[in-house]
mmCIF file of C-alpha atoms in Angstrom:
data_model
loop_
_atom_site.group_PDB
_atom_site.id
_atom_site.type_symbol
_atom_site.label_atom_id
_atom_site.label_comp_id
_atom_site.label_asym_id
_atom_site.label_seq_id
_atom_site.Cartn_x
_atom_site.Cartn_y
_atom_site.Cartn_z
ATOM 1 C CA MET J 601 -27.018 10.788 97.036
ATOM 2 C CA ALA J 602 -25.381 8.736 99.785
ATOM 3 C CA ALA J 603 -23.448 11.684 101.245
ATOM 4 C CA HIS J 604 -26.712 13.300 102.293
ATOM 5 C CA GLN J 605 -28.216 10.213 103.966
ATOM 6 C CA GLU J 606 -28.974 10.329 107.638
ATOM 7 C CA HIS J 607 -26.455 8.686 109.898
ATOM 8 C CA PRO J 608 -27.556 5.062 110.397
ATOM 9 C CA THR J 609 -29.109 4.647 113.834
ATOM 10 C CA ASP J 610 -27.350 1.319 114.462
ATOM 11 C CA LEU J 611 -23.908 2.983 114.376
ATOM 12 C CA PRO J 612 -22.650 4.930 117.380
ATOM 13 C CA GLU J 613 -21.442 8.484 116.982
ATOM 14 C CA CYS J 614 -17.707 8.925 116.682
ATOM 15 C CA PRO J 615 -16.344 9.234 120.266
ATOM 16 C CA PHE J 616 -13.762 11.837 119.235
ATOM 17 C CA THR J 617 -16.372 14.488 118.464
ATOM 18 C CA GLU J 618 -17.795 14.687 121.971
ATOM 19 C CA GLY J 619 -15.179 17.112 123.282
ATOM 20 C CA SER J 620 -15.491 16.036 126.922
ATOM 21 C CA GLY J 621 -12.255 14.032 127.101
ATOM 22 C CA LEU J 622 -8.659 15.049 127.589
ATOM 23 C CA LEU J 623 -7.820 15.602 123.916
ATOM 24 C CA PRO J 624 -7.617 19.099 122.450
ATOM 25 C CA ALA J 625 -9.841 19.941 119.476
ATOM 26 C CA GLU J 626 -7.007 19.575 116.938
ATOM 27 C CA LEU J 627 -6.196 16.050 118.092
ATOM 28 C CA ARG J 628 -9.881 15.085 118.140
ATOM 29 C CA ALA J 629 -10.187 16.400 114.558
ATOM 30 C CA TRP J 630 -7.153 14.333 113.548
ATOM 31 C CA MET J 631 -8.701 11.218 115.107
ATOM 32 C CA VAL J 632 -11.944 11.801 113.170
ATOM 33 C CA LEU J 633 -9.892 12.126 109.993
ATOM 34 C CA LEU J 634 -8.059 8.863 110.752
ATOM 35 C CA ALA J 635 -11.343 7.065 111.470
ATOM 36 C CA ALA J 636 -12.826 8.308 108.203
ATOM 37 C CA THR J 637 -9.709 7.327 106.265
ATOM 38 C CA GLY J 638 -9.759 3.842 107.757
ATOM 39 C CA ALA J 639 -13.422 3.380 106.897
ATOM 40 C CA VAL J 640 -12.875 4.488 103.313
ATOM 41 C CA GLU J 641 -9.734 2.400 102.812
ATOM 42 C CA GLN J 642 -11.403 -0.730 104.145
ATOM 43 C CA ARG J 643 -14.184 -0.582 101.554
ATOM 44 C CA LEU J 644 -12.053 0.889 98.782
ATOM 45 C CA ARG J 645 -9.514 -1.977 98.754
ATOM 46 C CA ALA J 646 -11.967 -4.452 97.216
ATOM 47 C CA VAL J 647 -13.240 -1.978 94.612
ATOM 48 C CA VAL J 648 -9.690 -1.025 93.626
ATOM 49 C CA LYS J 649 -8.745 -4.681 93.212
ATOM 50 C CA GLU J 650 -11.892 -5.408 91.186
ATOM 51 C CA LYS J 651 -11.771 -2.336 88.923
ATOM 52 C CA LEU J 652 -8.023 -1.812 88.496
ATOM 53 C CA ASP J 653 -6.476 -5.152 89.550
ATOM 54 C CA VAL J 654 -3.844 -3.414 91.687
ATOM 55 C CA SER J 655 -3.144 -3.291 95.406
ATOM 56 C CA HIS J 656 -4.297 -0.370 97.522
ATOM 57 C CA ASP J 657 -0.724 0.947 97.797
ATOM 58 C CA GLU J 658 -0.281 0.724 94.024
ATOM 59 C CA PHE J 659 -3.586 2.583 93.626
ATOM 60 C CA LEU J 660 -2.262 5.405 95.806
ATOM 61 C CA ILE J 661 0.752 5.700 93.495
ATOM 62 C CA LEU J 662 -1.536 5.827 90.446
ATOM 63 C CA CYS J 663 -3.682 8.533 92.075
ATOM 64 C CA LEU J 664 -0.645 10.597 92.967
ATOM 65 C CA LEU J 665 0.673 10.380 89.403
ATOM 66 C CA ALA J 666 -2.778 11.111 87.969
ATOM 67 C CA GLU J 667 -2.855 14.445 89.797
ATOM 68 C CA GLN J 668 0.300 15.693 88.095
ATOM 69 C CA PRO J 669 -0.623 18.320 85.499
ATOM 70 C CA GLU J 670 2.124 17.199 83.123
ATOM 71 C CA GLY J 671 4.823 14.576 83.176
ATOM 72 C CA GLY J 672 5.459 12.448 86.172
ATOM 73 C CA LEU J 673 7.293 12.491 89.465
ATOM 74 C CA ARG J 674 10.685 11.393 90.601
ATOM 75 C CA MET J 675 10.571 8.158 92.562
ATOM 76 C CA THR J 676 12.121 9.889 95.572
ATOM 77 C CA ARG J 677 9.280 12.429 95.555
ATOM 78 C CA VAL J 678 6.627 9.679 95.308
ATOM 79 C CA ALA J 679 8.226 7.890 98.283
ATOM 80 C CA GLU J 680 8.306 11.152 100.227
ATOM 81 C CA LEU J 681 4.678 12.078 99.475
ATOM 82 C CA LEU J 682 3.349 8.625 100.352
ATOM 83 C CA GLY J 683 5.653 8.084 103.324
ATOM 84 C CA ARG J 684 6.951 4.830 101.841
ATOM 85 C CA PRO J 685 10.469 3.402 101.959
ATOM 86 C CA LYS J 686 12.190 3.697 98.581
ATOM 87 C CA THR J 687 12.847 -0.065 98.434
ATOM 88 C CA ARG J 688 9.158 -0.891 98.827
ATOM 89 C CA LEU J 689 8.213 1.777 96.305
ATOM 90 C CA THR J 690 10.680 0.334 93.777
ATOM 91 C CA TYR J 691 8.885 -3.031 94.006
ATOM 92 C CA GLN J 692 5.436 -1.442 93.645
ATOM 93 C CA ILE J 693 6.538 0.642 90.657
ATOM 94 C CA ALA J 694 7.986 -2.502 89.049
ATOM 95 C CA CYS J 695 4.614 -4.251 89.471
ATOM 96 C CA LEU J 696 2.785 -1.284 87.950
ATOM 97 C CA GLN J 697 5.274 -1.136 85.082
ATOM 98 C CA HIS J 698 4.846 -4.875 84.437
ATOM 99 C CA ALA J 699 1.059 -4.291 84.280
ATOM 100 C CA GLY J 700 1.612 -1.529 81.716
ATOM 101 C CA LEU J 701 0.290 1.210 84.021
ATOM 102 C CA VAL J 702 3.428 3.296 84.528
ATOM 103 C CA SER J 703 6.636 3.947 82.694
ATOM 104 C CA ARG J 704 10.020 4.802 84.151
ATOM 105 C CA ARG J 705 12.746 6.881 82.614
ATOM 106 C CA SER J 706 16.035 8.321 83.735
ATOM 107 C CA VAL J 707 16.064 11.994 84.571
ATOM 108 C CA CYS J 708 18.322 13.905 82.194
ATOM 109 C CA GLY J 709 21.497 14.998 83.920
ATOM 110 C CA ASP J 710 20.991 12.796 86.993
ATOM 111 C CA LYS J 711 22.330 9.242 86.791
ATOM 112 C CA ARG J 712 20.371 8.089 89.818
ATOM 113 C CA GLY J 713 17.155 10.028 89.206
ATOM 114 C CA VAL J 714 14.143 8.100 87.880
ATOM 115 C CA GLU J 715 10.855 9.691 86.857
ATOM 116 C CA VAL J 716 7.615 7.714 86.843
ATOM 117 C CA THR J 717 4.635 8.590 84.633
ATOM 118 C CA LEU J 718 1.212 7.105 83.984
ATOM 119 C CA THR J 719 0.638 5.294 80.727
ATOM 120 C CA ASP J 720 -2.401 5.878 78.537
ATOM 121 C CA LYS J 721 -3.685 2.488 79.718
ATOM 122 C CA ALA J 722 -3.582 3.687 83.345
ATOM 123 C CA ARG J 723 -5.301 6.961 82.474
ATOM 124 C CA HIS J 724 -8.076 5.051 80.703
ATOM 125 C CA LEU J 725 -8.547 2.607 83.611
ATOM 126 C CA LEU J 726 -8.617 5.420 86.171
ATOM 127 C CA ALA J 727 -11.154 7.361 84.109
ATOM 128 C CA GLU J 728 -13.375 4.264 83.842
ATOM 129 C CA ALA J 729 -13.082 3.420 87.532
ATOM 130 C CA SER J 730 -13.391 6.939 88.942
ATOM 131 C CA GLY J 731 -17.197 6.841 89.255
ATOM 132 C CA PRO J 732 -17.411 3.580 91.249
ATOM 133 C CA LEU J 733 -14.387 4.587 93.339
ATOM 134 C CA ALA J 734 -15.882 7.988 94.190
ATOM 135 C CA GLU J 735 -19.205 6.356 95.071
ATOM 136 C CA THR J 736 -17.398 3.920 97.374
ATOM 137 C CA VAL J 737 -15.783 6.842 99.186
ATOM 138 C CA THR J 738 -19.114 8.661 99.486
ATOM 139 C CA GLN J 739 -20.912 5.557 100.802
ATOM 140 C CA SER J 740 -18.110 4.790 103.249
ATOM 141 C CA LEU J 741 -18.216 8.253 104.728
ATOM 142 C CA ALA J 742 -22.006 8.131 104.965
ATOM 143 C CA ARG J 743 -21.918 4.745 106.683
ATOM 144 C CA PHE J 744 -19.174 5.418 109.192
ATOM 145 C CA MET J 745 -19.652 9.100 109.953
ATOM 146 C CA GLY J 746 -22.610 11.156 110.946
ATOM 147 C CA PRO J 747 -23.472 14.462 109.284
ATOM 148 C CA ASP J 748 -21.525 16.462 111.883
ATOM 149 C CA GLN J 749 -18.400 14.391 111.349
ATOM 150 C CA ARG J 750 -18.664 14.628 107.545
ATOM 151 C CA GLU J 751 -19.067 18.398 107.856
ATOM 152 C CA ALA J 752 -15.978 18.546 110.086
ATOM 153 C CA LEU J 753 -14.040 16.441 107.585
ATOM 154 C CA CYS J 754 -15.041 18.730 104.734
ATOM 155 C CA ALA J 755 -13.860 21.691 106.794
ATOM 156 C CA LEU J 756 -10.471 20.003 107.259
ATOM 157 C CA VAL J 757 -10.161 19.082 103.577
ATOM 158 C CA PRO J 758 -12.138 21.662 101.577
ATOM 159 C CA ASP J 759 -12.032 19.715 98.286
ATOM 160 C CA LEU J 760 -14.313 17.093 99.852
ATOM 161 C CA SER J 761 -17.123 19.618 99.872
ATOM 162 C CA GLY J 762 -17.297 19.400 96.075
ATOM 163 C CA GLU J 763 -17.444 23.189 95.777
ATOM 164 C CA SER J 764 -14.103 23.485 93.974
ATOM 165 C CA ARG J 765 -15.168 20.895 91.418
ATOM 166 C CA GLY J 766 -18.632 22.161 90.777
ATOM 167 C CA GLY J 767 -20.283 19.380 92.778
#
């Protein structure tokens, strides 16, 4: 599996893990997390476009909705969780709705409230694409981070270890 490969020798170690600079450990850990996220996003964009035919930002919305145990989320909550302006989110949701991937409905008792949910089509596409998307993440981390950095990342975000999902 790619996550257990040795760190490629042609890539330098992440400079934020050295610990000899001015940054405290928490800030260095945050910088490692940002570097890993950037590496994953860079490679994931093409796979998302190929497999789901949506933008990376639209993919993030789909993932957020997919993690809801039942129902959907209010648009204001989606904007808050993704750190997106509501106007931009409205456009992205409209694109996803046009593609048949989400549905919108008014929230009972709240004239301005709108809830967004995944459609069955979106659930099917995400289920089909989850394997290649997960492999892209695994390969990206293996390519851009050494074993020590991946271990540190897993310590920051325990679900990445696979232990909670039986991996």
